[in-house]
């Protein structure tokens, strides 16, 4: 078991509506705070394997692991700009997505 430089979470896009998804303990979540966190390479490989199976089943697209930091509240927060923007929702239409619903769902 080899540790990762940073913990990681698995992201994808919902095939039906394009919304960003995070793999949680019981399947896909729309709230990154409930994302399952991989802390070593074996856990990360397990997440990736699940994501590939979900692609094959036509449930999601664009599956990948993203580095996160774990806050004092235990919530994983992405380290990179792309994922930071993805958790906020669409940036061109503020009347749509998470920001229209009053925050992360």
PDB file of C-alpha atoms in Angstrom:
ATOM      1  CA  UNK A   1       0.000   0.000   0.000  1.00  0.00           C
ATOM      2  CA  UNK A   2       1.639   3.180  -1.238  1.00  0.00           C
ATOM      3  CA  UNK A   3       0.430   6.563  -0.051  1.00  0.00           C
ATOM      4  CA  UNK A   4      -0.479   9.325  -2.448  1.00  0.00           C
ATOM      5  CA  UNK A   5       1.111  12.765  -2.399  1.00  0.00           C
ATOM      6  CA  UNK A   6      -2.411  14.187  -1.928  1.00  0.00           C
ATOM      7  CA  UNK A   7      -5.711  12.437  -1.174  1.00  0.00           C
ATOM      8  CA  UNK A   8      -7.920  12.042  -4.242  1.00  0.00           C
ATOM      9  CA  UNK A   9     -11.602  11.934  -5.155  1.00  0.00           C
ATOM     10  CA  UNK A  10     -13.268  10.607  -8.308  1.00  0.00           C
ATOM     11  CA  UNK A  11     -15.201  13.048 -10.505  1.00  0.00           C
ATOM     12  CA  UNK A  12     -17.388  12.440 -13.532  1.00  0.00           C
ATOM     13  CA  UNK A  13     -20.091  14.093 -15.593  1.00  0.00           C
ATOM     14  CA  UNK A  14     -23.635  12.759 -15.509  1.00  0.00           C
ATOM     15  CA  UNK A  15     -24.447  11.377 -18.943  1.00  0.00           C
ATOM     16  CA  UNK A  16     -28.077  12.506 -18.680  1.00  0.00           C
ATOM     17  CA  UNK A  17     -27.646  16.163 -17.685  1.00  0.00           C
ATOM     18  CA  UNK A  18     -23.903  16.925 -17.727  1.00  0.00           C
ATOM     19  CA  UNK A  19     -23.828  17.819 -14.020  1.00  0.00           C
ATOM     20  CA  UNK A  20     -20.573  17.132 -12.202  1.00  0.00           C
ATOM     21  CA  UNK A  21     -20.679  14.066  -9.959  1.00  0.00           C
ATOM     22  CA  UNK A  22     -18.455  12.825  -7.148  1.00  0.00           C
ATOM     23  CA  UNK A  23     -18.181   9.195  -6.135  1.00  0.00           C
ATOM     24  CA  UNK A  24     -19.471   8.851  -2.583  1.00  0.00           C
ATOM     25  CA  UNK A  25     -19.815   5.960  -0.176  1.00  0.00           C
ATOM     26  CA  UNK A  26     -23.087   4.802  -1.764  1.00  0.00           C
ATOM     27  CA  UNK A  27     -22.685   5.863  -5.395  1.00  0.00           C
ATOM     28  CA  UNK A  28     -22.587   9.160  -7.237  1.00  0.00           C
ATOM     29  CA  UNK A  29     -23.157  12.388  -5.304  1.00  0.00           C
ATOM     30  CA  UNK A  30     -23.705  15.935  -6.530  1.00  0.00           C
ATOM     31  CA  UNK A  31     -22.090  17.419  -3.403  1.00  0.00           C
ATOM     32  CA  UNK A  32     -18.296  17.182  -3.178  1.00  0.00           C
ATOM     33  CA  UNK A  33     -18.507  17.224   0.631  1.00  0.00           C
ATOM     34  CA  UNK A  34     -19.800  13.632   0.516  1.00  0.00           C
ATOM     35  CA  UNK A  35     -17.111  12.369  -1.855  1.00  0.00           C
ATOM     36  CA  UNK A  36     -15.255   9.178  -0.994  1.00  0.00           C
ATOM     37  CA  UNK A  37     -11.560   9.952  -0.443  1.00  0.00           C
ATOM     38  CA  UNK A  38      -8.694   7.732  -1.611  1.00  0.00           C
ATOM     39  CA  UNK A  39      -5.645   8.054   0.604  1.00  0.00           C
ATOM     40  CA  UNK A  40      -3.417   5.457  -1.041  1.00  0.00           C
ATOM     41  CA  UNK A  41      -2.782   4.101  -4.527  1.00  0.00           C
ATOM     42  CA  UNK A  42      -4.851   0.954  -3.963  1.00  0.00           C
ATOM     43  CA  UNK A  43      -7.917   2.982  -2.946  1.00  0.00           C
ATOM     44  CA  UNK A  44      -7.392   5.287  -5.929  1.00  0.00           C
ATOM     45  CA  UNK A  45      -7.182   2.295  -8.279  1.00  0.00           C
ATOM     46  CA  UNK A  46     -10.443   0.944  -6.827  1.00  0.00           C
ATOM     47  CA  UNK A  47     -12.174   4.271  -7.466  1.00  0.00           C
ATOM     48  CA  UNK A  48     -10.840   4.385 -11.021  1.00  0.00           C
ATOM     49  CA  UNK A  49     -11.981   0.833 -11.688  1.00  0.00           C
ATOM     50  CA  UNK A  50     -15.493   1.711 -10.519  1.00  0.00           C
ATOM     51  CA  UNK A  51     -15.465   4.787 -12.752  1.00  0.00           C
ATOM     52  CA  UNK A  52     -14.467   2.744 -15.806  1.00  0.00           C
ATOM     53  CA  UNK A  53     -17.329   0.314 -15.113  1.00  0.00           C
ATOM     54  CA  UNK A  54     -19.738   3.265 -14.879  1.00  0.00           C
ATOM     55  CA  UNK A  55     -18.506   4.565 -18.251  1.00  0.00           C
ATOM     56  CA  UNK A  56     -19.049   1.120 -19.773  1.00  0.00           C
ATOM     57  CA  UNK A  57     -22.587   1.072 -18.330  1.00  0.00           C
ATOM     58  CA  UNK A  58     -23.282   4.502 -19.919  1.00  0.00           C
ATOM     59  CA  UNK A  59     -23.988   6.195 -16.587  1.00  0.00           C
ATOM     60  CA  UNK A  60     -21.206   8.809 -16.678  1.00  0.00           C
ATOM     61  CA  UNK A  61     -18.469  10.291 -18.868  1.00  0.00           C
ATOM     62  CA  UNK A  62     -15.176  12.120 -18.245  1.00  0.00           C
ATOM     63  CA  UNK A  63     -14.166  10.123 -15.154  1.00  0.00           C
ATOM     64  CA  UNK A  64     -10.920  11.131 -13.455  1.00  0.00           C
ATOM     65  CA  UNK A  65      -9.216  11.412 -10.080  1.00  0.00           C
ATOM     66  CA  UNK A  66      -8.520  14.848  -8.616  1.00  0.00           C
ATOM     67  CA  UNK A  67      -6.161  15.852  -5.829  1.00  0.00           C
ATOM     68  CA  UNK A  68      -7.836  17.325  -2.756  1.00  0.00           C
ATOM     69  CA  UNK A  69      -6.999  18.634   0.667  1.00  0.00           C
ATOM     70  CA  UNK A  70      -9.070  17.640   3.667  1.00  0.00           C
ATOM     71  CA  UNK A  71     -10.282  20.598   5.691  1.00  0.00           C
ATOM     72  CA  UNK A  72     -10.677  20.737   9.456  1.00  0.00           C
ATOM     73  CA  UNK A  73     -14.354  19.908   8.893  1.00  0.00           C
ATOM     74  CA  UNK A  74     -13.373  16.727   7.011  1.00  0.00           C
ATOM     75  CA  UNK A  75     -14.594  18.043   3.646  1.00  0.00           C
ATOM     76  CA  UNK A  76     -12.380  17.325   0.622  1.00  0.00           C
ATOM     77  CA  UNK A  77     -11.599  20.496  -1.330  1.00  0.00           C
ATOM     78  CA  UNK A  78     -10.008  20.280  -4.782  1.00  0.00           C
ATOM     79  CA  UNK A  79      -6.517  21.683  -5.139  1.00  0.00           C
ATOM     80  CA  UNK A  80      -6.679  22.559  -8.827  1.00  0.00           C
ATOM     81  CA  UNK A  81      -8.568  25.369 -10.515  1.00  0.00           C
ATOM     82  CA  UNK A  82     -10.604  23.160 -12.899  1.00  0.00           C
ATOM     83  CA  UNK A  83     -12.161  21.159 -10.064  1.00  0.00           C
ATOM     84  CA  UNK A  84     -12.676  24.252  -7.918  1.00  0.00           C
ATOM     85  CA  UNK A  85     -14.742  25.700 -10.764  1.00  0.00           C
ATOM     86  CA  UNK A  86     -16.611  22.430 -11.389  1.00  0.00           C
ATOM     87  CA  UNK A  87     -17.917  22.286  -7.804  1.00  0.00           C
ATOM     88  CA  UNK A  88     -19.391  25.781  -8.215  1.00  0.00           C
ATOM     89  CA  UNK A  89     -21.467  24.981 -11.304  1.00  0.00           C
ATOM     90  CA  UNK A  90     -21.787  26.725 -14.695  1.00  0.00           C
ATOM     91  CA  UNK A  91     -19.925  30.032 -14.824  1.00  0.00           C
ATOM     92  CA  UNK A  92     -21.740  31.553 -17.800  1.00  0.00           C
ATOM     93  CA  UNK A  93     -25.333  31.341 -16.573  1.00  0.00           C
ATOM     94  CA  UNK A  94     -25.684  32.099 -12.891  1.00  0.00           C
ATOM     95  CA  UNK A  95     -29.411  31.364 -13.121  1.00  0.00           C
ATOM     96  CA  UNK A  96     -28.636  27.674 -13.758  1.00  0.00           C
ATOM     97  CA  UNK A  97     -26.923  24.936 -11.786  1.00  0.00           C
ATOM     98  CA  UNK A  98     -25.781  24.938  -8.189  1.00  0.00           C
ATOM     99  CA  UNK A  99     -25.555  28.695  -7.791  1.00  0.00           C
ATOM    100  CA  UNK A 100     -29.216  29.085  -8.829  1.00  0.00           C
ATOM    101  CA  UNK A 101     -30.207  26.444  -6.290  1.00  0.00           C
ATOM    102  CA  UNK A 102     -28.439  28.347  -3.505  1.00  0.00           C
ATOM    103  CA  UNK A 103     -25.184  26.434  -3.299  1.00  0.00           C
ATOM    104  CA  UNK A 104     -23.942  22.877  -3.643  1.00  0.00           C
ATOM    105  CA  UNK A 105     -26.599  20.182  -3.712  1.00  0.00           C
TER     106      UNK A 105
END
